[in-house]
PDB file of C-alpha atoms in Angstrom:
ATOM      1  CA  UNK A   1      62.402  14.785 152.541  1.00 84.00           C
ATOM      2  CA  UNK A   2      64.838  14.090 155.333  1.00 96.00           C
ATOM      3  CA  UNK A   3      68.552  14.691 154.673  1.00 98.00           C
ATOM      4  CA  UNK A   4      71.022  11.921 153.863  1.00 98.00           C
ATOM      5  CA  UNK A   5      74.222  11.041 155.711  1.00 98.00           C
ATOM      6  CA  UNK A   6      77.092  10.182 153.355  1.00 98.00           C
ATOM      7  CA  UNK A   7      79.897   8.194 154.996  1.00 97.00           C
ATOM      8  CA  UNK A   8      83.322   8.036 153.351  1.00 96.00           C
ATOM      9  CA  UNK A   9      84.542   4.566 154.319  1.00 92.00           C
ATOM     10  CA  UNK A  10      86.783   3.474 151.449  1.00 88.00           C
ATOM     11  CA  UNK A  11      90.104   4.551 152.964  1.00 72.00           C
ATOM     12  CA  UNK A  12      93.060   2.179 153.049  1.00 49.00           C
ATOM     13  CA  UNK A  13      93.896   2.589 156.760  1.00 48.00           C
ATOM     14  CA  UNK A  14      97.645   2.552 156.062  1.00 44.00           C
ATOM     15  CA  UNK A  15      98.601   4.201 159.358  1.00 44.00           C
ATOM     16  CA  UNK A  16      96.110   2.119 161.349  1.00 37.00           C
ATOM     17  CA  UNK A  17      97.221  -1.177 159.855  1.00 41.00           C
ATOM     18  CA  UNK A  18      93.766  -2.603 159.199  1.00 49.00           C
ATOM     19  CA  UNK A  19      90.167  -1.957 158.206  1.00 62.00           C
ATOM     20  CA  UNK A  20      89.473   0.589 160.916  1.00 67.00           C
ATOM     21  CA  UNK A  21      86.031   1.415 159.490  1.00 73.00           C
ATOM     22  CA  UNK A  22      84.635  -1.826 160.908  1.00 84.00           C
ATOM     23  CA  UNK A  23      86.825  -2.444 163.947  1.00 87.00           C
ATOM     24  CA  UNK A  24      84.767  -3.179 167.065  1.00 89.00           C
ATOM     25  CA  UNK A  25      84.895  -0.536 169.820  1.00 92.00           C
ATOM     26  CA  UNK A  26      81.478  -0.799 171.529  1.00 93.00           C
ATOM     27  CA  UNK A  27      80.361  -3.080 174.343  1.00 92.00           C
ATOM     28  CA  UNK A  28      78.489  -5.299 171.866  1.00 92.00           C
ATOM     29  CA  UNK A  29      81.103  -5.107 169.102  1.00 89.00           C
ATOM     30  CA  UNK A  30      79.683  -1.956 167.556  1.00 94.00           C
ATOM     31  CA  UNK A  31      81.974   0.032 165.254  1.00 93.00           C
ATOM     32  CA  UNK A  32      82.581   3.746 165.551  1.00 93.00           C
ATOM     33  CA  UNK A  33      80.245   4.150 162.560  1.00 94.00           C
ATOM     34  CA  UNK A  34      77.404   2.530 164.484  1.00 96.00           C
ATOM     35  CA  UNK A  35      77.475   5.501 166.842  1.00 96.00           C
ATOM     36  CA  UNK A  36      77.629   8.052 164.021  1.00 96.00           C
ATOM     37  CA  UNK A  37      74.642   6.542 162.213  1.00 97.00           C
ATOM     38  CA  UNK A  38      72.745   6.197 165.502  1.00 97.00           C
ATOM     39  CA  UNK A  39      73.324   9.900 166.184  1.00 97.00           C
ATOM     40  CA  UNK A  40      72.336  10.886 162.645  1.00 98.00           C
ATOM     41  CA  UNK A  41      69.070   8.960 162.805  1.00 97.00           C
ATOM     42  CA  UNK A  42      68.287  10.477 166.199  1.00 96.00           C
ATOM     43  CA  UNK A  43      68.942  13.962 164.751  1.00 97.00           C
ATOM     44  CA  UNK A  44      66.543  13.763 161.800  1.00 96.00           C
ATOM     45  CA  UNK A  45      68.504  12.125 159.005  1.00 98.00           C
ATOM     46  CA  UNK A  46      66.431   9.741 156.919  1.00 98.00           C
ATOM     47  CA  UNK A  47      69.051   7.649 155.161  1.00 97.00           C
ATOM     48  CA  UNK A  48      72.726   6.710 155.247  1.00 98.00           C
ATOM     49  CA  UNK A  49      74.901   5.937 152.206  1.00 98.00           C
ATOM     50  CA  UNK A  50      78.322   4.356 152.734  1.00 97.00           C
ATOM     51  CA  UNK A  51      81.149   4.576 150.203  1.00 96.00           C
ATOM     52  CA  UNK A  52      83.362   1.479 150.529  1.00 95.00           C
ATOM     53  CA  UNK A  53      85.932  -0.605 148.662  1.00 91.00           C
ATOM     54  CA  UNK A  54      84.847  -3.805 146.940  1.00 93.00           C
ATOM     55  CA  UNK A  55      87.441  -5.868 148.790  1.00 90.00           C
ATOM     56  CA  UNK A  56      85.885  -5.153 152.208  1.00 90.00           C
ATOM     57  CA  UNK A  57      82.242  -5.726 151.182  1.00 92.00           C
ATOM     58  CA  UNK A  58      81.777  -9.083 152.896  1.00 92.00           C
ATOM     59  CA  UNK A  59      83.350  -7.981 156.200  1.00 89.00           C
ATOM     60  CA  UNK A  60      81.587  -4.619 155.978  1.00 91.00           C
ATOM     61  CA  UNK A  61      78.187  -6.284 155.679  1.00 94.00           C
ATOM     62  CA  UNK A  62      78.858  -8.778 158.464  1.00 92.00           C
ATOM     63  CA  UNK A  63      80.420  -6.394 160.951  1.00 91.00           C
ATOM     64  CA  UNK A  64      78.387  -3.197 160.342  1.00 93.00           C
ATOM     65  CA  UNK A  65      76.002  -2.798 157.420  1.00 95.00           C
ATOM     66  CA  UNK A  66      73.532  -5.616 158.050  1.00 96.00           C
ATOM     67  CA  UNK A  67      73.061  -4.380 161.617  1.00 95.00           C
ATOM     68  CA  UNK A  68      72.639  -0.722 160.623  1.00 97.00           C
ATOM     69  CA  UNK A  69      70.333  -1.491 157.677  1.00 97.00           C
ATOM     70  CA  UNK A  70      67.997  -3.427 159.982  1.00 97.00           C
ATOM     71  CA  UNK A  71      67.417  -0.177 161.895  1.00 96.00           C
ATOM     72  CA  UNK A  72      67.964   2.599 159.338  1.00 96.00           C
ATOM     73  CA  UNK A  73      67.434   3.136 155.596  1.00 97.00           C
ATOM     74  CA  UNK A  74      70.946   2.289 154.363  1.00 98.00           C
ATOM     75  CA  UNK A  75      72.771   1.678 151.091  1.00 98.00           C
ATOM     76  CA  UNK A  76      76.373   1.390 149.989  1.00 97.00           C
ATOM     77  CA  UNK A  77      78.319   2.106 146.815  1.00 98.00           C
ATOM     78  CA  UNK A  78      81.843   1.285 145.726  1.00 97.00           C
ATOM     79  CA  UNK A  79      84.711   3.667 145.174  1.00 96.00           C
ATOM     80  CA  UNK A  80      86.824   1.966 142.519  1.00 94.00           C
ATOM     81  CA  UNK A  81      90.049   3.162 140.859  1.00 92.00           C
ATOM     82  CA  UNK A  82      88.382   3.247 137.442  1.00 94.00           C
ATOM     83  CA  UNK A  83      85.233   5.127 138.469  1.00 96.00           C
ATOM     84  CA  UNK A  84      84.670   8.488 136.755  1.00 97.00           C
ATOM     85  CA  UNK A  85      87.652   8.046 134.408  1.00 96.00           C
ATOM     86  CA  UNK A  86      87.761   7.289 130.684  1.00 96.00           C
ATOM     87  CA  UNK A  87      89.961   4.571 129.208  1.00 95.00           C
ATOM     88  CA  UNK A  88      92.455   7.208 128.044  1.00 95.00           C
ATOM     89  CA  UNK A  89      92.555   8.780 131.500  1.00 95.00           C
ATOM     90  CA  UNK A  90      93.157   5.386 133.097  1.00 93.00           C
ATOM     91  CA  UNK A  91      96.134   4.829 130.807  1.00 93.00           C
ATOM     92  CA  UNK A  92      97.627   8.128 131.960  1.00 91.00           C
ATOM     93  CA  UNK A  93      97.101   7.062 135.576  1.00 91.00           C
ATOM     94  CA  UNK A  94      98.511   3.543 135.193  1.00 85.00           C
ATOM     95  CA  UNK A  95     101.072   4.076 138.000  1.00 83.00           C
ATOM     96  CA  UNK A  96      98.330   4.966 140.476  1.00 84.00           C
ATOM     97  CA  UNK A  97      97.941   2.852 143.633  1.00 83.00           C
ATOM     98  CA  UNK A  98      96.338   5.299 146.104  1.00 83.00           C
ATOM     99  CA  UNK A  99      92.581   6.049 146.101  1.00 87.00           C
ATOM    100  CA  UNK A 100      91.636   9.219 144.249  1.00 95.00           C
ATOM    101  CA  UNK A 101      90.521  11.061 147.381  1.00 94.00           C
ATOM    102  CA  UNK A 102      87.418  12.255 149.158  1.00 95.00           C
ATOM    103  CA  UNK A 103      85.836  14.307 146.373  1.00 97.00           C
ATOM    104  CA  UNK A 104      86.082  11.242 144.119  1.00 97.00           C
ATOM    105  CA  UNK A 105      84.336   9.231 146.850  1.00 97.00           C
ATOM    106  CA  UNK A 106      81.527  11.785 147.073  1.00 98.00           C
ATOM    107  CA  UNK A 107      81.015  11.731 143.309  1.00 98.00           C
ATOM    108  CA  UNK A 108      80.913   7.918 143.309  1.00 98.00           C
ATOM    109  CA  UNK A 109      77.795   8.209 145.503  1.00 98.00           C
ATOM    110  CA  UNK A 110      76.075  10.991 143.552  1.00 98.00           C
ATOM    111  CA  UNK A 111      73.349   8.801 142.044  1.00 97.00           C
ATOM    112  CA  UNK A 112      72.263   7.684 145.529  1.00 97.00           C
ATOM    113  CA  UNK A 113      71.972  11.229 146.906  1.00 98.00           C
ATOM    114  CA  UNK A 114      68.485  12.635 146.300  1.00 96.00           C
ATOM    115  CA  UNK A 115      68.259  15.082 149.205  1.00 97.00           C
ATOM    116  CA  UNK A 116      70.535  17.599 150.931  1.00 98.00           C
ATOM    117  CA  UNK A 117      73.294  15.650 152.638  1.00 98.00           C
ATOM    118  CA  UNK A 118      76.001  15.705 155.271  1.00 98.00           C
ATOM    119  CA  UNK A 119      79.426  14.113 154.738  1.00 98.00           C
ATOM    120  CA  UNK A 120      81.560  12.448 157.402  1.00 97.00           C
ATOM    121  CA  UNK A 121      84.727  10.378 157.624  1.00 93.00           C
ATOM    122  CA  UNK A 122      84.377   6.804 158.829  1.00 91.00           C
ATOM    123  CA  UNK A 123      87.099   6.977 161.476  1.00 89.00           C
ATOM    124  CA  UNK A 124      86.250  10.177 163.367  1.00 92.00           C
ATOM    125  CA  UNK A 125      83.853  10.804 166.255  1.00 95.00           C
ATOM    126  CA  UNK A 126      81.898  14.025 165.742  1.00 95.00           C
ATOM    127  CA  UNK A 127      79.366  14.168 168.585  1.00 94.00           C
ATOM    128  CA  UNK A 128      75.574  14.291 168.467  1.00 96.00           C
ATOM    129  CA  UNK A 129      75.336  18.095 168.690  1.00 96.00           C
ATOM    130  CA  UNK A 130      77.032  18.427 165.305  1.00 97.00           C
ATOM    131  CA  UNK A 131      74.558  16.044 163.666  1.00 97.00           C
ATOM    132  CA  UNK A 132      71.683  17.888 165.298  1.00 97.00           C
ATOM    133  CA  UNK A 133      72.996  21.220 163.999  1.00 97.00           C
ATOM    134  CA  UNK A 134      73.437  20.024 160.433  1.00 97.00           C
ATOM    135  CA  UNK A 135      70.254  17.948 160.397  1.00 97.00           C
ATOM    136  CA  UNK A 136      68.224  21.002 161.381  1.00 97.00           C
ATOM    137  CA  UNK A 137      70.045  23.150 158.860  1.00 97.00           C
ATOM    138  CA  UNK A 138      69.556  20.754 155.945  1.00 97.00           C
ATOM    139  CA  UNK A 139      65.879  20.273 156.745  1.00 95.00           C
ATOM    140  CA  UNK A 140      65.375  24.016 156.332  1.00 95.00           C
ATOM    141  CA  UNK A 141      67.083  24.824 153.007  1.00 96.00           C
ATOM    142  CA  UNK A 142      65.346  25.209 149.663  1.00 95.00           C
ATOM    143  CA  UNK A 143      66.048  22.853 146.771  1.00 93.00           C
ATOM    144  CA  UNK A 144      67.866  25.518 144.756  1.00 95.00           C
ATOM    145  CA  UNK A 145      69.949  26.940 147.599  1.00 97.00           C
ATOM    146  CA  UNK A 146      73.673  27.393 147.068  1.00 97.00           C
ATOM    147  CA  UNK A 147      74.290  28.016 150.773  1.00 97.00           C
ATOM    148  CA  UNK A 148      75.947  25.010 152.334  1.00 98.00           C
ATOM    149  CA  UNK A 149      77.345  24.467 155.826  1.00 98.00           C
ATOM    150  CA  UNK A 150      80.023  22.809 157.910  1.00 98.00           C
ATOM    151  CA  UNK A 151      80.946  22.248 161.542  1.00 98.00           C
ATOM    152  CA  UNK A 152      84.388  23.403 162.627  1.00 97.00           C
ATOM    153  CA  UNK A 153      86.291  22.045 165.597  1.00 97.00           C
ATOM    154  CA  UNK A 154      88.973  23.523 167.854  1.00 97.00           C
ATOM    155  CA  UNK A 155      92.359  22.263 166.652  1.00 97.00           C
ATOM    156  CA  UNK A 156      93.589  21.462 170.148  1.00 95.00           C
ATOM    157  CA  UNK A 157      90.549  19.208 170.652  1.00 95.00           C
ATOM    158  CA  UNK A 158      91.344  17.180 167.537  1.00 94.00           C
ATOM    159  CA  UNK A 159      94.996  16.262 168.002  1.00 93.00           C
ATOM    160  CA  UNK A 160      96.357  12.741 168.453  1.00 88.00           C
ATOM    161  CA  UNK A 161      99.162  11.847 170.857  1.00 84.00           C
ATOM    162  CA  UNK A 162      99.930   8.847 168.648  1.00 86.00           C
ATOM    163  CA  UNK A 163     101.144  10.755 165.579  1.00 90.00           C
ATOM    164  CA  UNK A 164     100.353  13.432 163.033  1.00 93.00           C
ATOM    165  CA  UNK A 165      96.865  14.293 161.772  1.00 92.00           C
ATOM    166  CA  UNK A 166      95.504  15.971 158.656  1.00 91.00           C
ATOM    167  CA  UNK A 167      93.289  19.012 159.235  1.00 94.00           C
ATOM    168  CA  UNK A 168      91.897  21.810 157.110  1.00 93.00           C
ATOM    169  CA  UNK A 169      92.681  25.077 158.905  1.00 96.00           C
ATOM    170  CA  UNK A 170      89.782  27.504 158.427  1.00 97.00           C
ATOM    171  CA  UNK A 171      89.390  31.249 158.276  1.00 97.00           C
ATOM    172  CA  UNK A 172      85.916  32.548 159.039  1.00 97.00           C
ATOM    173  CA  UNK A 173      84.228  35.893 158.288  1.00 97.00           C
ATOM    174  CA  UNK A 174      80.820  36.917 159.620  1.00 97.00           C
ATOM    175  CA  UNK A 175      79.824  33.356 160.385  1.00 98.00           C
ATOM    176  CA  UNK A 176      80.780  31.947 156.979  1.00 98.00           C
ATOM    177  CA  UNK A 177      83.785  30.010 155.762  1.00 97.00           C
ATOM    178  CA  UNK A 178      86.306  32.246 154.032  1.00 96.00           C
ATOM    179  CA  UNK A 179      88.983  29.650 153.231  1.00 94.00           C
ATOM    180  CA  UNK A 180      90.394  26.249 154.132  1.00 94.00           C
ATOM    181  CA  UNK A 181      94.084  25.417 153.938  1.00 93.00           C
ATOM    182  CA  UNK A 182      94.661  21.674 154.015  1.00 90.00           C
ATOM    183  CA  UNK A 183      97.492  20.807 156.421  1.00 93.00           C
ATOM    184  CA  UNK A 184      98.271  17.124 155.912  1.00 90.00           C
ATOM    185  CA  UNK A 185     100.803  16.820 158.744  1.00 94.00           C
ATOM    186  CA  UNK A 186     100.039  18.468 162.088  1.00 97.00           C
ATOM    187  CA  UNK A 187     101.704  17.005 165.155  1.00 96.00           C
ATOM    188  CA  UNK A 188     102.942  17.623 168.680  1.00 96.00           C
ATOM    189  CA  UNK A 189     106.581  18.444 169.260  1.00 94.00           C
ATOM    190  CA  UNK A 190     106.920  18.429 173.014  1.00 90.00           C
ATOM    191  CA  UNK A 191     103.930  20.628 173.968  1.00 88.00           C
ATOM    192  CA  UNK A 192     103.909  22.669 170.763  1.00 95.00           C
ATOM    193  CA  UNK A 193     101.596  22.055 167.799  1.00 97.00           C
ATOM    194  CA  UNK A 194     103.535  22.086 164.538  1.00 97.00           C
ATOM    195  CA  UNK A 195     102.411  21.872 160.911  1.00 97.00           C
ATOM    196  CA  UNK A 196     104.662  20.927 158.015  1.00 94.00           C
ATOM    197  CA  UNK A 197     103.321  22.611 154.890  1.00 91.00           C
ATOM    198  CA  UNK A 198     105.057  23.130 151.552  1.00 90.00           C
ATOM    199  CA  UNK A 199     108.466  22.378 153.041  1.00 90.00           C
ATOM    200  CA  UNK A 200     108.099  24.851 155.921  1.00 93.00           C
ATOM    201  CA  UNK A 201     107.124  24.516 159.571  1.00 95.00           C
ATOM    202  CA  UNK A 202     104.379  26.546 161.219  1.00 94.00           C
ATOM    203  CA  UNK A 203     103.390  26.788 164.860  1.00 96.00           C
ATOM    204  CA  UNK A 204      99.739  26.754 165.970  1.00 97.00           C
ATOM    205  CA  UNK A 205      98.194  27.844 169.261  1.00 97.00           C
ATOM    206  CA  UNK A 206      95.639  25.013 169.261  1.00 97.00           C
ATOM    207  CA  UNK A 207      92.752  27.494 169.252  1.00 97.00           C
ATOM    208  CA  UNK A 208      92.394  27.560 165.464  1.00 97.00           C
ATOM    209  CA  UNK A 209      89.192  26.343 163.822  1.00 97.00           C
ATOM    210  CA  UNK A 210      89.690  23.274 161.664  1.00 96.00           C
ATOM    211  CA  UNK A 211      87.662  21.143 159.306  1.00 95.00           C
ATOM    212  CA  UNK A 212      87.104  17.496 160.219  1.00 93.00           C
ATOM    213  CA  UNK A 213      85.372  16.782 156.890  1.00 93.00           C
ATOM    214  CA  UNK A 214      81.957  17.370 158.463  1.00 97.00           C
ATOM    215  CA  UNK A 215      80.115  19.259 155.743  1.00 98.00           C
ATOM    216  CA  UNK A 216      76.483  19.749 154.776  1.00 98.00           C
ATOM    217  CA  UNK A 217      75.672  20.315 151.125  1.00 98.00           C
ATOM    218  CA  UNK A 218      72.644  20.906 149.014  1.00 98.00           C
ATOM    219  CA  UNK A 219      72.652  18.787 145.866  1.00 97.00           C
ATOM    220  CA  UNK A 220      73.517  21.968 143.921  1.00 97.00           C
ATOM    221  CA  UNK A 221      77.105  21.461 145.128  1.00 98.00           C
ATOM    222  CA  UNK A 222      77.594  18.516 142.761  1.00 98.00           C
ATOM    223  CA  UNK A 223      77.968  20.856 139.790  1.00 97.00           C
ATOM    224  CA  UNK A 224      81.011  22.505 141.362  1.00 97.00           C
ATOM    225  CA  UNK A 225      82.382  19.170 142.556  1.00 98.00           C
ATOM    226  CA  UNK A 226      82.429  17.994 138.948  1.00 98.00           C
ATOM    227  CA  UNK A 227      84.270  21.148 137.890  1.00 97.00           C
ATOM    228  CA  UNK A 228      86.875  20.536 140.590  1.00 97.00           C
ATOM    229  CA  UNK A 229      87.242  16.850 139.653  1.00 98.00           C
ATOM    230  CA  UNK A 230      87.617  17.635 135.952  1.00 97.00           C
ATOM    231  CA  UNK A 231      90.325  20.197 136.691  1.00 97.00           C
ATOM    232  CA  UNK A 232      92.043  17.757 139.042  1.00 97.00           C
ATOM    233  CA  UNK A 233      92.184  15.122 136.312  1.00 96.00           C
ATOM    234  CA  UNK A 234      93.767  17.577 133.898  1.00 95.00           C
ATOM    235  CA  UNK A 235      96.537  18.494 136.348  1.00 95.00           C
ATOM    236  CA  UNK A 236      97.091  15.348 138.398  1.00 95.00           C
ATOM    237  CA  UNK A 237      96.376  12.069 136.602  1.00 93.00           C
ATOM    238  CA  UNK A 238     100.089  11.342 136.320  1.00 90.00           C
ATOM    239  CA  UNK A 239     100.822  12.201 139.956  1.00 91.00           C
ATOM    240  CA  UNK A 240     100.679   8.927 141.944  1.00 89.00           C
ATOM    241  CA  UNK A 241     100.097  10.570 145.329  1.00 88.00           C
ATOM    242  CA  UNK A 242      97.822  13.501 144.422  1.00 92.00           C
ATOM    243  CA  UNK A 243      94.327  13.363 145.927  1.00 93.00           C
ATOM    244  CA  UNK A 244      91.137  15.270 145.103  1.00 96.00           C
ATOM    245  CA  UNK A 245      90.134  16.559 148.534  1.00 93.00           C
ATOM    246  CA  UNK A 246      86.646  17.523 149.675  1.00 95.00           C
ATOM    247  CA  UNK A 247      87.782  20.489 151.832  1.00 92.00           C
ATOM    248  CA  UNK A 248      89.597  21.968 148.816  1.00 92.00           C
ATOM    249  CA  UNK A 249      86.543  21.535 146.598  1.00 95.00           C
ATOM    250  CA  UNK A 250      84.342  23.081 149.299  1.00 95.00           C
ATOM    251  CA  UNK A 251      86.715  26.027 149.614  1.00 94.00           C
ATOM    252  CA  UNK A 252      86.598  26.461 145.829  1.00 95.00           C
ATOM    253  CA  UNK A 253      82.814  26.923 145.982  1.00 97.00           C
ATOM    254  CA  UNK A 254      83.433  29.990 148.128  1.00 96.00           C
ATOM    255  CA  UNK A 255      86.552  31.161 146.287  1.00 94.00           C
ATOM    256  CA  UNK A 256      84.832  31.034 142.891  1.00 95.00           C
ATOM    257  CA  UNK A 257      81.685  32.777 144.104  1.00 96.00           C
ATOM    258  CA  UNK A 258      79.477  29.750 143.428  1.00 97.00           C
ATOM    259  CA  UNK A 259      77.971  29.569 146.886  1.00 98.00           C
ATOM    260  CA  UNK A 260      78.614  30.057 150.584  1.00 98.00           C
ATOM    261  CA  UNK A 261      79.318  27.768 153.517  1.00 98.00           C
ATOM    262  CA  UNK A 262      77.775  28.666 156.859  1.00 98.00           C
ATOM    263  CA  UNK A 263      80.257  27.950 159.636  1.00 98.00           C
ATOM    264  CA  UNK A 264      78.902  26.238 162.726  1.00 98.00           C
ATOM    265  CA  UNK A 265      81.189  25.277 165.581  1.00 97.00           C
ATOM    266  CA  UNK A 266      81.602  22.477 168.091  1.00 95.00           C
ATOM    267  CA  UNK A 267      83.678  22.224 171.234  1.00 92.00           C
ATOM    268  CA  UNK A 268      83.365  18.415 171.231  1.00 92.00           C
ATOM    269  CA  UNK A 269      86.643  16.653 171.982  1.00 89.00           C
ATOM    270  CA  UNK A 270      87.572  14.478 169.031  1.00 88.00           C
ATOM    271  CA  UNK A 271      88.664  10.895 169.121  1.00 90.00           C
ATOM    272  CA  UNK A 272      89.189   8.602 166.189  1.00 87.00           C
ATOM    273  CA  UNK A 273      90.840   5.578 164.624  1.00 84.00           C
ATOM    274  CA  UNK A 274      93.991   6.919 162.972  1.00 81.00           C
ATOM    275  CA  UNK A 275      96.680   4.787 164.645  1.00 84.00           C
ATOM    276  CA  UNK A 276      96.589   1.311 166.284  1.00 85.00           C
ATOM    277  CA  UNK A 277      97.089   2.922 169.684  1.00 86.00           C
ATOM    278  CA  UNK A 278      93.844   4.878 169.188  1.00 88.00           C
ATOM    279  CA  UNK A 279      91.596   1.830 169.424  1.00 88.00           C
ATOM    280  CA  UNK A 280      91.831   1.511 173.209  1.00 91.00           C
ATOM    281  CA  UNK A 281      91.267   5.255 173.589  1.00 92.00           C
ATOM    282  CA  UNK A 282      88.132   5.059 171.439  1.00 92.00           C
ATOM    283  CA  UNK A 283      86.848   2.031 173.358  1.00 94.00           C
ATOM    284  CA  UNK A 284      87.344   3.874 176.645  1.00 95.00           C
ATOM    285  CA  UNK A 285      85.638   7.061 175.407  1.00 95.00           C
ATOM    286  CA  UNK A 286      82.662   5.118 174.065  1.00 96.00           C
ATOM    287  CA  UNK A 287      82.370   3.133 177.308  1.00 96.00           C
ATOM    288  CA  UNK A 288      82.357   6.394 179.291  1.00 96.00           C
ATOM    289  CA  UNK A 289      79.532   7.754 177.127  1.00 96.00           C
ATOM    290  CA  UNK A 290      77.529   4.557 177.618  1.00 96.00           C
ATOM    291  CA  UNK A 291      78.118   4.597 181.377  1.00 97.00           C
ATOM    292  CA  UNK A 292      76.963   8.231 181.539  1.00 97.00           C
ATOM    293  CA  UNK A 293      73.729   7.394 179.696  1.00 97.00           C
ATOM    294  CA  UNK A 294      74.643   9.295 176.529  1.00 96.00           C
ATOM    295  CA  UNK A 295      74.281   6.036 174.562  1.00 97.00           C
ATOM    296  CA  UNK A 296      72.328   2.926 175.519  1.00 96.00           C
ATOM    297  CA  UNK A 297      74.506  -0.095 176.242  1.00 92.00           C
ATOM    298  CA  UNK A 298      72.887  -1.932 173.323  1.00 91.00           C
ATOM    299  CA  UNK A 299      72.758   0.615 170.565  1.00 94.00           C
ATOM    300  CA  UNK A 300      70.293  -0.943 168.116  1.00 93.00           C
ATOM    301  CA  UNK A 301      66.981  -2.672 168.785  1.00 83.00           C
ATOM    302  CA  UNK A 302      67.575  -5.415 166.206  1.00 77.00           C
TER     303      UNK A 302
END
């Protein structure tokens, strides 16, 4: 069976100031996700599953899903604050306003995932080569494999001039992920790349490999994701801003000896929808790719 693309599209868009997942950036009002799903289909993926919030369902269907589903096997599920929590756990988390994070989103979609799958964010551009790499990889793994994969990007190619970004900084050994350290605030200061982490500042060269949340997992990974989520609930239900993060859970698979993550790389230059100023940049980059023939001007047939 062909692999599945899982799209995490339930974010709040607090820095962007709107529902960036479905903001039009193409010449025919396509969203950034139109291009990701187009690339995935072209690279051998057989299905796409979106994780969204209930409050954006109507706009999501009108501005993206109905168009994609006419051309691709597509479903969506909701990430809700109460999902995967008991009544007692919800009482402990009564002060919570933020979403529970990306690993929670992945687990909300578990019942829809029947094949090996890749995971992407909804607001990042990854490039077709990355989908081709992971599509080929996932098509070749056995059903019981505990070897997973990811595509790493060059930090300097993933920075925003508009503000700080969150990136998982990776260490790699012999072609496999060794660790990921989540840096939630990396930014330019003059021409220097700075990270604020645990109250300290660190300087980066820009040549470091980073995670952009582009992973490829066999379904065997769900067992470890549940372990991570259960431990997160024990330690963090009463912490209003704590989030269960996919890169941390992926790193735990390696750290606990429960599997490996093959590390592929891409030199694609990132662009994405993090800040309002980014929209015009994304529109320009997409237009350039259409003008060069990389994408057709009208993406979908229907």
